[in-house]
Coordinates of C-alpha atoms and ligand atoms in Angstrom, one line a residue:
M1 CA 97.2 85.1 110.3
N2 CA 99.6 82.3 110.7
P3 CA 102.6 82.5 113.1
R4 CA 105.0 83.2 110.3
Q5 CA 103.1 86.3 109.4
L6 CA 103.1 87.4 113.0
A7 CA 106.9 87.2 113.2
P8 CA 107.5 90.7 111.8
L9 CA 105.0 92.1 114.3
F10 CA 106.9 90.5 117.2
S11 CA 110.2 91.8 116.0
V12 CA 108.8 95.2 115.8
I13 CA 107.6 95.1 119.4
L14 CA 110.9 93.7 120.5
F15 CA 112.7 96.5 118.8
A16 CA 110.5 99.0 120.4
G17 CA 111.2 97.5 123.9
I18 CA 114.9 97.6 123.3
L19 CA 114.7 101.2 122.2
A20 CA 112.7 102.2 125.3
W21 CA 115.3 100.4 127.5
V22 CA 118.2 102.1 125.8
M23 CA 116.6 105.5 126.1
N24 CA 115.9 104.9 129.7
T25 CA 119.4 103.9 130.6
A26 CA 121.0 106.7 128.5
W27 CA 118.8 109.3 130.1
N28 CA 119.4 108.1 133.6
A29 CA 123.1 107.9 133.1
Q30 CA 123.1 111.7 132.7
A31 CA 122.0 112.2 136.3
S32 CA 124.7 111.6 138.8
D33 CA 124.0 108.7 140.9
I34 CA 125.2 108.8 144.5
A35 CA 125.2 106.6 147.5
W36 CA 122.0 106.4 149.6
T37 CA 123.8 107.6 152.8
D38 CA 125.2 110.6 150.9
F39 CA 121.8 111.5 149.6
K40 CA 120.4 111.4 153.1
H41 CA 123.2 113.6 154.3
K42 CA 122.6 116.1 151.6
V43 CA 118.9 116.3 152.6
E44 CA 119.9 116.9 156.2
A45 CA 122.5 119.5 155.2
G46 CA 119.8 121.4 153.3
E47 CA 121.5 121.1 149.9
F48 CA 118.2 120.3 148.1
D49 CA 115.1 122.4 147.8
A50 CA 112.9 119.6 146.4
V51 CA 112.8 115.8 146.2
R52 CA 111.0 113.4 143.9
I53 CA 110.5 110.0 145.3
S54 CA 109.7 106.9 143.3
E55 CA 109.5 103.3 144.2
T56 CA 113.1 102.6 143.5
E57 CA 114.8 106.0 143.3
A58 CA 115.1 109.4 144.9
H59 CA 116.0 112.6 143.1
G60 CA 117.1 115.8 144.9
R61 CA 117.0 119.2 143.2
V62 CA 120.1 121.2 144.0
K63 CA 119.1 124.3 145.9
G64 CA 118.9 127.4 143.7
S65 CA 118.9 125.4 140.5
A66 CA 115.2 125.6 140.1
T67 CA 115.3 128.9 138.2
G68 CA 117.9 127.8 135.6
T69 CA 118.3 124.3 134.3
P70 CA 117.4 122.2 137.3
Q71 CA 120.2 120.0 138.5
W72 CA 119.1 116.7 140.0
V73 CA 121.0 114.3 142.1
T74 CA 119.9 110.7 142.1
A75 CA 120.2 107.8 144.5
H76 CA 118.8 104.3 144.5
R77 CA 116.6 103.8 147.5
V78 CA 117.6 101.0 149.9
S79 CA 114.7 98.6 149.8
G80 CA 112.4 98.9 152.8
E81 CA 113.7 102.4 153.5
T82 CA 111.1 104.6 155.1
E83 CA 113.3 107.5 156.5
L84 CA 113.4 109.8 153.5
L85 CA 109.9 111.1 153.5
P86 CA 109.8 112.3 157.2
L87 CA 113.3 113.6 156.8
A88 CA 112.4 115.7 153.7
E89 CA 109.3 117.0 155.3
K90 CA 111.2 118.0 158.4
H91 CA 113.6 120.1 156.3
G92 CA 110.7 121.7 154.5
L93 CA 111.5 120.3 151.0
E94 CA 108.9 120.0 148.3
V95 CA 108.1 116.4 147.9
R96 CA 106.6 114.7 144.9
A97 CA 105.9 111.1 144.2
E98 CA 107.5 110.8 140.8
G99 CA 110.8 110.7 139.1
V100 CA 112.6 113.0 136.9
G101 CA 114.4 111.8 133.8
C102 CA 113.1 108.6 132.3
S103 CA 111.1 106.8 134.9
A104 CA 109.6 103.4 134.4
L105 CA 106.4 105.1 133.5
D106 CA 108.1 107.2 130.8
S107 CA 109.7 104.0 129.5
A108 CA 106.3 102.4 129.2
M109 CA 105.0 105.4 127.3
L110 CA 108.0 105.3 125.0
F111 CA 107.5 101.6 124.5
L112 CA 103.8 102.2 123.6
V113 CA 104.6 105.0 121.1
A114 CA 107.4 103.0 119.5
S115 CA 105.1 99.9 119.3
A116 CA 102.4 102.0 117.7
I117 CA 104.7 103.3 115.1
G118 CA 106.1 99.8 114.5
V119 CA 102.6 98.2 114.2
T120 CA 101.5 100.9 111.7
A121 CA 104.6 100.1 109.6
F122 CA 103.8 96.4 109.9
V123 CA 100.2 97.0 108.7
L124 CA 101.5 98.9 105.7
F125 CA 103.9 96.1 105.0
R126 CA 101.1 93.6 105.1
R127 CA 99.9 94.8 101.8
D128 CA 102.0 91.9 100.8
P129 CA 100.9 89.3 103.3
G130 CA 103.2 86.4 104.1
R131 CA 106.4 88.1 103.4
G132 CA 109.0 87.2 106.0
V133 CA 112.6 88.3 105.7
A134 CA 113.4 84.9 104.3
T135 CA 111.2 85.3 101.3
F136 CA 112.5 88.7 100.2
G137 CA 112.6 89.0 96.5
R138 CA 111.2 85.5 95.9
S139 CA 108.0 85.4 94.0
Q140 CA 104.9 84.4 95.9
A141 CA 103.5 82.5 92.9
K142 CA 102.0 79.3 94.0
L143 CA 102.4 76.4 91.8
V144 CA 99.4 74.2 91.4
P145 CA 100.3 70.5 90.9
E146 CA 101.7 69.6 87.5
E147 CA 98.6 68.1 86.1
G148 CA 96.9 71.4 86.0
T149 CA 94.0 73.0 87.8
G150 CA 91.4 70.3 87.1
I151 CA 89.0 73.0 85.9
T152 CA 87.6 72.8 82.4
F153 CA 85.6 75.2 80.2
D154 CA 82.5 73.4 81.3
D155 CA 83.0 75.0 84.7
V156 CA 82.8 78.4 83.2
A157 CA 79.3 79.0 81.8
G158 CA 77.9 81.7 79.5
V159 CA 81.3 82.9 78.2
E160 CA 81.2 81.0 74.9
E161 CA 82.9 83.7 72.9
A162 CA 85.8 84.0 75.3
A163 CA 86.2 80.3 75.6
L164 CA 86.3 80.0 71.8
E165 CA 89.2 82.4 71.6
L166 CA 91.0 80.7 74.4
R167 CA 90.7 77.2 72.8
E168 CA 93.5 78.2 70.5
I169 CA 95.7 78.9 73.5
V170 CA 94.9 75.5 74.8
A171 CA 95.8 73.9 71.5
F172 CA 99.1 75.7 71.5
L173 CA 99.9 74.7 75.1
K174 CA 99.2 71.1 74.3
T175 CA 101.6 70.9 71.4
P176 CA 103.7 74.0 71.1
D177 CA 105.9 72.5 68.4
K178 CA 103.1 71.6 66.1
F179 CA 101.8 75.2 66.3
T180 CA 105.1 76.8 65.2
T181 CA 106.0 74.4 62.5
L182 CA 102.9 75.5 60.7
G183 CA 104.3 78.9 60.7
G184 CA 102.0 80.5 63.1
R185 CA 103.3 83.2 65.4
P186 CA 103.0 81.6 68.8
P187 CA 100.7 83.5 71.2
K188 CA 102.4 85.1 74.2
G189 CA 100.1 87.3 76.3
V190 CA 96.4 87.2 76.7
L191 CA 94.5 90.0 78.6
L192 CA 91.2 89.1 80.1
V193 CA 89.1 92.2 80.4
G194 CA 85.9 92.5 82.4
P195 CA 84.2 93.5 85.6
P196 CA 85.0 91.7 88.9
G197 CA 83.4 88.3 89.4
T198 CA 82.7 87.5 85.8
G199 CA 85.0 84.5 85.7
K200 CA 88.4 85.8 84.5
T201 CA 90.4 83.9 87.0
L202 CA 88.2 80.9 86.4
L203 CA 88.8 81.1 82.7
A204 CA 92.6 81.3 83.1
R205 CA 92.5 78.3 85.4
A206 CA 90.3 76.5 82.9
V207 CA 92.9 77.1 80.1
A208 CA 95.5 75.4 82.3
G209 CA 93.1 72.6 83.2
E210 CA 92.1 72.0 79.6
A211 CA 95.8 72.0 78.5
G212 CA 96.8 69.9 81.5
C213 CA 99.6 72.2 82.3
P214 CA 100.9 74.0 85.4
F215 CA 99.3 77.2 86.5
L216 CA 101.4 79.9 88.1
S217 CA 99.4 82.7 89.5
I218 CA 100.3 86.0 91.2
S219 CA 98.4 89.2 91.8
G220 CA 99.6 92.5 90.5
S221 CA 99.1 93.9 94.0
D222 CA 101.6 91.4 95.3
F223 CA 104.2 93.1 93.2
V224 CA 103.7 96.5 94.8
E225 CA 106.4 96.6 97.4
M226 CA 107.9 99.1 99.7
F227 CA 111.5 98.3 98.8
V228 CA 113.0 99.3 95.6
G229 CA 114.0 96.3 93.5
V230 CA 111.9 93.7 95.2
G231 CA 109.0 93.8 92.7
A232 CA 111.4 93.6 89.8
A233 CA 113.2 90.7 91.4
R234 CA 109.9 88.9 91.8
V235 CA 109.1 89.3 88.2
R236 CA 112.4 87.8 87.2
D237 CA 111.8 84.9 89.6
L238 CA 108.3 84.3 88.3
F239 CA 109.5 84.0 84.7
R240 CA 112.4 81.8 85.8
T241 CA 110.0 79.4 87.5
A242 CA 107.7 79.5 84.4
I243 CA 110.6 78.6 82.1
A244 CA 111.4 75.6 84.4
H245 CA 107.8 74.4 84.1
A246 CA 107.0 75.1 80.5
P247 CA 104.6 74.5 78.9
C248 CA 102.6 76.4 81.5
I249 CA 100.5 79.4 82.2
V250 CA 101.6 82.5 84.1
F251 CA 98.5 84.3 85.4
I252 CA 98.8 87.9 86.6
D253 CA 95.6 89.0 88.3
E254 CA 94.9 92.7 88.8
L255 CA 97.4 93.7 86.1
D256 CA 96.4 97.3 86.5
A257 CA 98.0 97.4 90.0
V258 CA 101.4 97.1 88.4
G259 CA 100.7 98.1 84.8
K260 CA 99.4 101.6 85.2
T261 CA 100.7 104.1 82.7
R262 CA 104.1 105.1 83.7
G263 CA 104.5 108.5 85.2
A264 CA 100.8 108.7 85.8
G265 CA 100.6 107.9 89.5
G266 CA 101.0 111.4 90.9
P267 CA 104.1 112.8 92.5
G268 CA 106.7 110.5 94.0
G269 CA 106.7 107.0 95.2
N270 CA 106.1 105.2 91.9
D271 CA 109.7 104.3 91.0
E272 CA 109.2 100.9 92.4
R273 CA 106.1 100.1 90.4
E274 CA 107.6 101.5 87.3
Q275 CA 110.7 99.3 87.8
T276 CA 108.4 96.3 88.3
L277 CA 106.5 97.2 85.1
N278 CA 109.7 97.7 83.1
Q279 CA 111.0 94.3 84.3
L280 CA 107.7 92.7 83.3
L281 CA 108.1 94.2 79.8
V282 CA 111.7 93.0 79.6
E283 CA 110.7 89.5 80.6
M284 CA 107.8 89.3 78.2
D285 CA 110.1 90.3 75.4
G286 CA 112.8 88.0 76.6
F287 CA 111.3 84.6 77.0
D288 CA 111.1 82.2 74.1
N289 CA 107.5 81.4 73.7
R290 CA 108.0 78.5 71.5
R291 CA 108.5 76.6 74.7
G292 CA 104.9 77.1 75.5
I293 CA 104.6 79.7 78.1
I294 CA 101.4 81.8 78.0
V295 CA 101.1 84.9 80.1
M296 CA 97.5 85.6 81.0
A297 CA 96.5 88.6 82.9
A298 CA 93.2 90.0 84.2
T299 CA 92.0 93.6 84.6
N300 CA 88.8 95.5 84.9
R301 CA 90.4 98.7 83.9
P302 CA 92.2 98.2 80.6
E303 CA 92.1 101.9 79.9
I304 CA 94.7 102.8 82.5
L305 CA 97.2 100.2 81.4
D306 CA 100.5 101.4 80.0
P307 CA 100.2 101.2 76.2
A308 CA 103.6 99.4 76.1
L309 CA 101.9 96.4 77.7
L310 CA 99.5 96.1 74.8
R311 CA 102.1 96.1 72.0
P312 CA 102.6 93.1 69.7
G313 CA 104.5 90.3 71.5
R314 CA 103.1 91.3 74.8
F315 CA 99.4 91.4 75.8
D316 CA 98.4 91.7 72.2
R317 CA 95.3 89.6 72.5
Q318 CA 92.3 90.8 74.5
V319 CA 89.4 88.7 75.5
Q320 CA 86.4 90.5 76.7
V321 CA 84.5 88.9 79.6
D322 CA 81.2 90.7 80.2
R323 CA 78.5 90.5 82.8
P324 CA 76.2 87.6 81.8
D325 CA 72.9 88.3 80.0
L326 CA 69.8 86.3 80.8
A327 CA 70.7 83.2 78.8
A328 CA 74.2 83.2 80.2
R329 CA 72.9 83.6 83.8
I330 CA 70.7 80.6 83.4
K331 CA 73.8 78.5 82.3
I332 CA 75.9 79.8 85.2
L333 CA 73.1 79.0 87.6
Q334 CA 72.9 75.5 86.2
V335 CA 76.6 75.0 86.9
H336 CA 76.3 76.1 90.4
A337 CA 73.0 74.5 91.1
K338 CA 74.8 71.1 90.9
K339 CA 76.6 71.9 94.1
V340 CA 73.5 72.6 96.1
K341 CA 70.3 70.8 96.8
L342 CA 67.4 72.7 95.1
A343 CA 63.8 71.9 95.7
P344 CA 62.5 69.8 92.8
G345 CA 61.0 72.0 90.1
L346 CA 62.8 75.1 91.2
N347 CA 62.9 77.3 88.1
L348 CA 66.4 78.6 87.4
E349 CA 65.1 80.7 84.6
E350 CA 63.0 82.7 87.0
V351 CA 66.1 83.1 89.2
A352 CA 68.0 84.4 86.2
Q353 CA 65.2 86.9 85.5
L354 CA 65.5 88.3 89.0
T355 CA 69.2 88.9 88.8
P356 CA 70.0 91.4 86.0
G357 CA 73.5 92.9 86.4
F358 CA 74.7 90.0 88.6
A359 CA 78.1 88.6 87.7
G360 CA 78.9 84.9 87.9
A361 CA 80.4 85.3 91.3
D362 CA 77.2 87.1 92.5
L363 CA 75.1 84.2 91.3
A364 CA 77.3 81.6 92.9
N365 CA 77.2 83.7 96.0
A366 CA 73.4 83.9 96.0
L367 CA 72.9 80.1 95.6
N368 CA 75.4 79.6 98.4
E369 CA 73.5 82.1 100.6
A370 CA 70.2 80.3 99.8
A371 CA 71.7 77.0 100.9
L372 CA 72.6 78.6 104.2
L373 CA 69.1 80.0 104.6
G374 CA 67.6 76.6 103.8
A375 CA 69.9 74.9 106.3
R376 CA 68.8 77.3 109.0
R377 CA 65.2 76.3 108.3
D378 CA 66.3 72.6 108.7
A379 CA 64.8 72.1 105.3
E380 CA 65.3 69.2 103.0
S381 CA 66.1 71.4 100.0
I382 CA 66.4 75.0 99.0
S383 CA 63.1 76.7 98.2
M384 CA 62.4 79.5 95.9
A385 CA 61.7 81.7 98.9
D386 CA 65.3 81.0 100.2
V387 CA 66.7 81.9 96.8
K388 CA 64.7 85.1 96.6
E389 CA 65.9 86.2 100.0
A390 CA 69.4 85.3 99.1
I391 CA 69.2 87.4 95.9
E392 CA 68.0 90.4 98.0
R393 CA 71.0 90.0 100.3
V394 CA 73.5 89.8 97.4
A395 CA 71.7 92.6 95.6
F396 CA 72.0 94.8 98.7
G397 CA 75.7 94.5 98.6
L398 CA 75.7 95.3 94.9
E399 CA 73.5 98.3 95.4
K400 CA 76.0 99.7 97.8
K401 CA 78.6 99.4 95.1
S402 CA 76.0 100.8 92.7
M403 CA 76.4 97.9 90.4
R404 CA 72.9 96.7 90.5
L405 CA 70.4 97.3 87.8
S406 CA 67.0 98.0 89.3
P407 CA 63.9 97.3 87.2
Q408 CA 63.5 101.0 86.6
D409 CA 67.2 101.5 85.6
K410 CA 66.7 98.6 83.2
K411 CA 63.7 100.1 81.7
V412 CA 65.2 103.6 81.2
T413 CA 68.4 102.1 79.8
A414 CA 66.4 99.9 77.3
F415 CA 64.5 102.9 76.0
H416 CA 67.6 105.0 75.8
E417 CA 69.6 102.4 73.8
C418 CA 66.6 101.6 71.5
G419 CA 66.4 105.4 71.0
H420 CA 69.9 105.4 69.7
A421 CA 69.3 102.4 67.5
I422 CA 66.1 103.8 65.9
V423 CA 67.5 107.3 65.3
G424 CA 70.7 105.7 64.0
A425 CA 68.8 103.6 61.5
A426 CA 66.7 106.5 60.4
S427 CA 69.7 108.7 59.6
K428 CA 72.1 107.5 57.0
G429 CA 75.2 108.8 58.7
G430 CA 76.1 105.9 61.0
G431 CA 76.5 102.3 60.1
P432 CA 73.8 99.8 61.1
V433 CA 73.4 98.9 64.7
T434 CA 74.3 95.2 65.2
K435 CA 73.8 94.7 68.9
I436 CA 72.5 96.4 72.0
T437 CA 72.6 95.3 75.5
I438 CA 71.4 96.6 78.8
I439 CA 73.9 94.6 80.9
P440 CA 76.2 97.1 82.6
R441 CA 79.8 97.0 81.5
G442 CA 82.8 98.1 83.4
F443 CA 82.8 99.9 86.7
A444 CA 81.1 103.1 85.5
L445 CA 77.9 101.3 84.5
G446 CA 78.3 103.0 81.1
Y447 CA 75.8 100.9 79.2
T448 CA 77.9 100.8 76.1
Q449 CA 75.8 100.6 73.0
Y450 CA 77.2 98.1 70.6
L451 CA 77.3 100.3 67.6
P452 CA 79.8 99.3 65.0
E453 CA 83.2 100.9 64.5
E454 CA 82.5 104.6 64.0
R455 CA 84.1 105.6 60.8
Y456 CA 84.7 109.2 61.5
S457 CA 82.3 110.7 59.1
Q458 CA 83.6 113.2 56.7
T459 CA 80.7 115.3 55.4
R460 CA 78.6 117.9 57.2
S461 CA 75.4 115.8 56.8
D462 CA 77.2 112.7 58.1
L463 CA 78.3 114.6 61.2
L464 CA 74.7 115.9 61.8
D465 CA 73.4 112.4 61.5
L466 CA 76.0 111.3 64.1
I467 CA 75.0 114.0 66.5
T468 CA 71.4 113.2 66.0
R469 CA 72.0 109.6 66.8
L470 CA 73.9 110.6 69.9
Y471 CA 70.8 112.4 71.1
G472 CA 68.6 109.4 70.3
G473 CA 69.0 108.1 73.9
R474 CA 68.2 111.3 75.6
A475 CA 65.3 112.0 73.3
A476 CA 63.7 108.5 74.0
E477 CA 63.9 109.2 77.7
E478 CA 62.1 112.5 77.3
I479 CA 59.4 111.1 75.2
V480 CA 58.7 108.0 77.2
F481 CA 59.3 109.1 80.8
G482 CA 59.0 112.9 80.5
D483 CA 62.1 113.0 82.6
V484 CA 65.8 112.5 81.9
S485 CA 68.6 110.6 83.5
V486 CA 72.3 111.1 83.8
G487 CA 72.8 108.3 81.3
A488 CA 73.3 110.7 78.4
Q489 CA 76.3 112.4 79.8
D490 CA 78.8 110.7 77.5
D491 CA 76.5 111.2 74.5
I492 CA 76.2 114.9 75.1
R493 CA 79.9 115.3 75.6
R494 CA 80.6 113.5 72.3
A495 CA 77.9 115.5 70.4
T496 CA 79.2 118.7 71.8
D497 CA 82.7 117.8 70.8
I498 CA 81.7 117.1 67.2
A499 CA 79.6 120.3 66.9
R500 CA 82.5 122.4 68.3
R501 CA 84.9 120.9 65.7
M502 CA 82.4 121.6 62.9
V503 CA 82.3 125.2 63.9
T504 CA 85.9 125.9 65.0
V505 CA 88.0 123.4 63.0
W506 CA 86.1 122.3 59.9
G507 CA 84.7 125.6 58.9
M508 CA 81.1 124.4 58.7
S509 CA 79.4 127.4 60.1
K510 CA 78.2 130.2 57.8
T511 CA 78.4 132.9 60.4
L512 CA 81.9 132.1 61.4
G513 CA 83.2 131.1 57.9
P514 CA 85.9 128.6 57.0
V515 CA 88.3 129.7 59.7
D516 CA 90.3 127.7 62.2
Y517 CA 89.4 129.0 65.6
A518 CA 90.8 126.2 67.6
S519 CA 94.3 125.1 68.3
E520 CA 94.1 121.4 68.0
R521 CA 96.8 119.3 69.5
Q522 CA 97.5 115.7 69.5
T523 CA 97.0 113.8 72.8
A524 CA 97.4 110.2 73.7
F525 CA 93.7 109.7 72.9
G526 CA 93.6 111.3 69.6
Y527 CA 92.9 115.0 69.0
A528 CA 91.6 117.4 71.5
V529 CA 90.2 120.8 70.7
S530 CA 91.6 123.3 73.1
D531 CA 89.6 126.4 73.8
A532 CA 92.7 128.4 74.4
G533 CA 93.1 129.5 70.8
A534 CA 93.5 133.2 70.3
R535 CA 90.1 134.7 69.7
S536 CA 88.1 137.7 70.9
P537 CA 85.4 137.3 73.5
D538 CA 82.8 138.2 70.9
T539 CA 84.0 135.4 68.6
A540 CA 83.8 133.0 71.6
E541 CA 80.2 133.9 72.2
V542 CA 79.3 133.4 68.5
I543 CA 81.0 130.0 68.6
E544 CA 79.0 129.0 71.6
R545 CA 75.8 130.1 69.9
E546 CA 76.6 128.2 66.8
V547 CA 77.5 125.0 68.6
R548 CA 74.3 125.3 70.6
S549 CA 72.2 125.8 67.6
I550 CA 73.6 122.7 65.9
L551 CA 73.1 120.6 69.0
E552 CA 69.5 121.8 69.6
R553 CA 68.5 121.2 66.0
C554 CA 69.9 117.7 66.0
H555 CA 68.2 117.1 69.3
S556 CA 64.8 118.1 68.1
R557 CA 65.3 116.1 65.0
A558 CA 66.0 113.0 67.2
V559 CA 62.8 113.7 69.1
S560 CA 60.7 113.9 65.9
I561 CA 62.2 110.7 64.5
L562 CA 61.3 108.9 67.6
L563 CA 57.8 110.4 67.8
D564 CA 57.3 109.0 64.3
H565 CA 58.4 105.6 65.5
R566 CA 56.8 105.6 68.9
A567 CA 55.1 102.1 68.5
L568 CA 58.4 100.6 67.3
L569 CA 60.3 102.2 70.2
D570 CA 58.0 100.6 72.7
E571 CA 57.9 97.2 71.2
M572 CA 61.7 97.1 70.7
S573 CA 62.4 98.4 74.2
N574 CA 60.1 95.9 75.9
N575 CA 61.7 93.1 73.9
L576 CA 65.1 94.3 75.1
I577 CA 64.0 94.6 78.7
E578 CA 62.9 91.0 78.5
K579 CA 65.9 89.5 76.8
E580 CA 68.6 92.0 77.9
V581 CA 70.3 91.7 74.5
L582 CA 69.1 92.4 71.1
D583 CA 71.1 91.3 68.1
G584 CA 71.1 89.2 64.9
D585 CA 67.9 88.6 63.1
P586 CA 65.4 90.0 65.7
M587 CA 67.5 93.2 65.6
K588 CA 67.4 93.3 61.9
A589 CA 63.7 92.8 61.8
F590 CA 63.1 95.7 64.2
L591 CA 65.3 98.1 62.3
A592 CA 63.9 97.1 59.0
R593 CA 60.7 98.8 60.2
V594 CA 62.5 102.1 60.6
D595 CA 61.3 104.7 58.0
L596 CA 64.4 105.9 56.3
A597 CA 62.6 108.8 54.6
T598 CA 62.6 110.7 57.9
S599 CA 66.4 111.0 57.8
L600 CA 66.3 112.8 54.5
S601 CA 64.6 115.8 56.1
D602 CA 67.9 117.4 57.2
P603 CA 67.5 120.0 59.9
P604 CA 67.1 123.5 58.5
T605 CA 70.6 124.8 58.0
D606 CA 72.3 128.1 58.1
E607 CA 75.6 126.4 58.5
Y608 CA 78.3 127.0 56.0
P609 CA 76.8 125.9 52.7
M610 CA 78.2 122.7 51.4
P611 CA 77.5 121.1 48.0
K612 CA 74.4 119.0 48.3
E613 CA 75.0 115.3 48.4
E614 CA 73.2 112.9 46.3
P615 CA 70.6 111.3 48.4
Ligands
ADP701 P1 87.1 87.4 88.3 O1 88.4 86.8 88.2 O2 86.5 87.8 87.0 O3 86.9 88.5 89.3 P2 86.4 84.8 89.3 O4 86.9 84.0 88.2 O5 87.4 85.0 90.4 O6 86.1 86.2 88.7 O7 85.0 84.3 89.7 C1 84.7 84.1 91.1 C2 83.8 82.9 91.2 O8 82.5 83.2 90.6 C3 84.2 81.7 90.5 O9 85.1 80.9 91.3 C4 82.9 81.0 90.2 O10 82.5 80.2 91.3 C5 82.0 82.1 90.0 N1 81.9 82.4 88.6 C6 82.2 83.6 88.0 N2 81.9 83.6 86.7 C7 81.4 82.4 86.4 C8 81.0 81.7 85.2 N3 81.0 82.4 84.0 N4 80.5 80.5 85.3 C9 80.5 79.8 86.4 N5 81.0 80.4 87.6 C10 81.4 81.6 87.6
MG702 MG1 89.8 87.2 89.8
ZN703 ZN1 73.5 107.0 75.1

């Protein structure tokens, strides 16, 4: 902390001191203060029944007042005075060595309590470090020198797709006029989406560096203020600064801190954030982007953002930045290896193989740690042993955050995803699988399978295929490991949802007939089937039985498809474990071996009879 940051702390302590002093004085003023000689006379005259003696004062309690509200008479002791104690004892008074009212000790206590409250408040304030009274309402954006950040796309490795999309932004920033005369709608907001440490900030800086333009950066959490209006004022200032420096990049890190869906933050206390968000929306609509201002933002939780932020003219472009796969990790390691002294012949590919699930920042971190270990050995260069130990250290941190993919996780995930792919290819309902990866995405480690856009299938047999495919992951785990993981949670939820709709909404069950048993209502995320529809307990039981029978039949169908393709499943999964991604031609080659005939054996049905489709 620099002295400026400590200033508020000192003012808080000073304030507490003054408060304690004022309380002390006010308190003592209540007690009557008499001359020392008078006090002694009162003791001798027997007017008191007790005295309290402190270093500087003496208090006498008026005789008889002890039972009601005690009345105290105070006098300041003459310095060096020693008569009072013997005198009080001689007259049989109760003597105590303390003061009534607010003594110095009480004041000290008061001071401590007030300071503690003050310091707590200060710590809460410090969510926005560096704010002094003087900087109220002024944005904390720091402006990197005009020429730009000096970072290029070469510094960000393994994110080719993202970089490709961002090159257009660079072109626009270099010559904003040329872009618009061709009739293109100038870009305005770009949202970088991806887990922490995958290079989002670095990419934004690279865009500024490539375009040679200023880079204004601020973090969403900087906006979250205690005082109403301050965040909004900062947003205004930020955009004013940007306009003055156009063409330039405004980068808002942790956009989710300020951009959460309005009214979704629990009771109370969100007015400030909502005001800030509203101001951001106003500013984004307001500025003239033909001047060449690009607002970039980063988040790892796009799903919680207010939809208004993603509308056209705001953050309408999204660039996905994923955790790197094997090939990308090699490239990232190559970038960072230039900064350290590796032993000749050290194999970065091997390092990449040891670090599945590591983000770019983790890899940089591991190489840095390895350099420190090497230095501790007084070595000339970093050995593979150093690197391995460093990886373990970084991985331990990731393990605690449960972001690391252990070899066993990797294996289970690979078989699970290949199970989906093979079952999907064997059943005609879903589109072809184009890409699968076992690199964890997002916080939840949901290993999203890259299945293509799911056209919501319309026929009963399409839906059964879809459910079957959803069970492909779980079925593969059962067959191969004889055990199951929690990885199928989302699959099961989706399968159950579809089956329930088949029965209660789409009238696809023979037993229940073509009747709407659900009250379906529209939510922000599409339709949700509510169970609260009016129906008898008996009907509810039948519904559950029907849903379950659909799910169980699809599940066993998935199992039998995979048993038929066991060799392919093994081969494909092992390939995926090795490469971490599977797409393009290798993917096509594997799926071409899937026997489509299997899919024609629909599960035995007693669902509501539908006209048979042409195969
Ligand atoms: P994010 O903003 O996504 O959390 P950062 O951009 O702050 O991640 O990355 C932190 C550091 O990690 C970078 O400064 C860089 O050293 C390293 N890093 C992350 N991703 C990459 C990458 N793709 N290529 C090279 N270095 C990377
Ligand atoms: Mg960042
Ligand atoms: Zn799955």
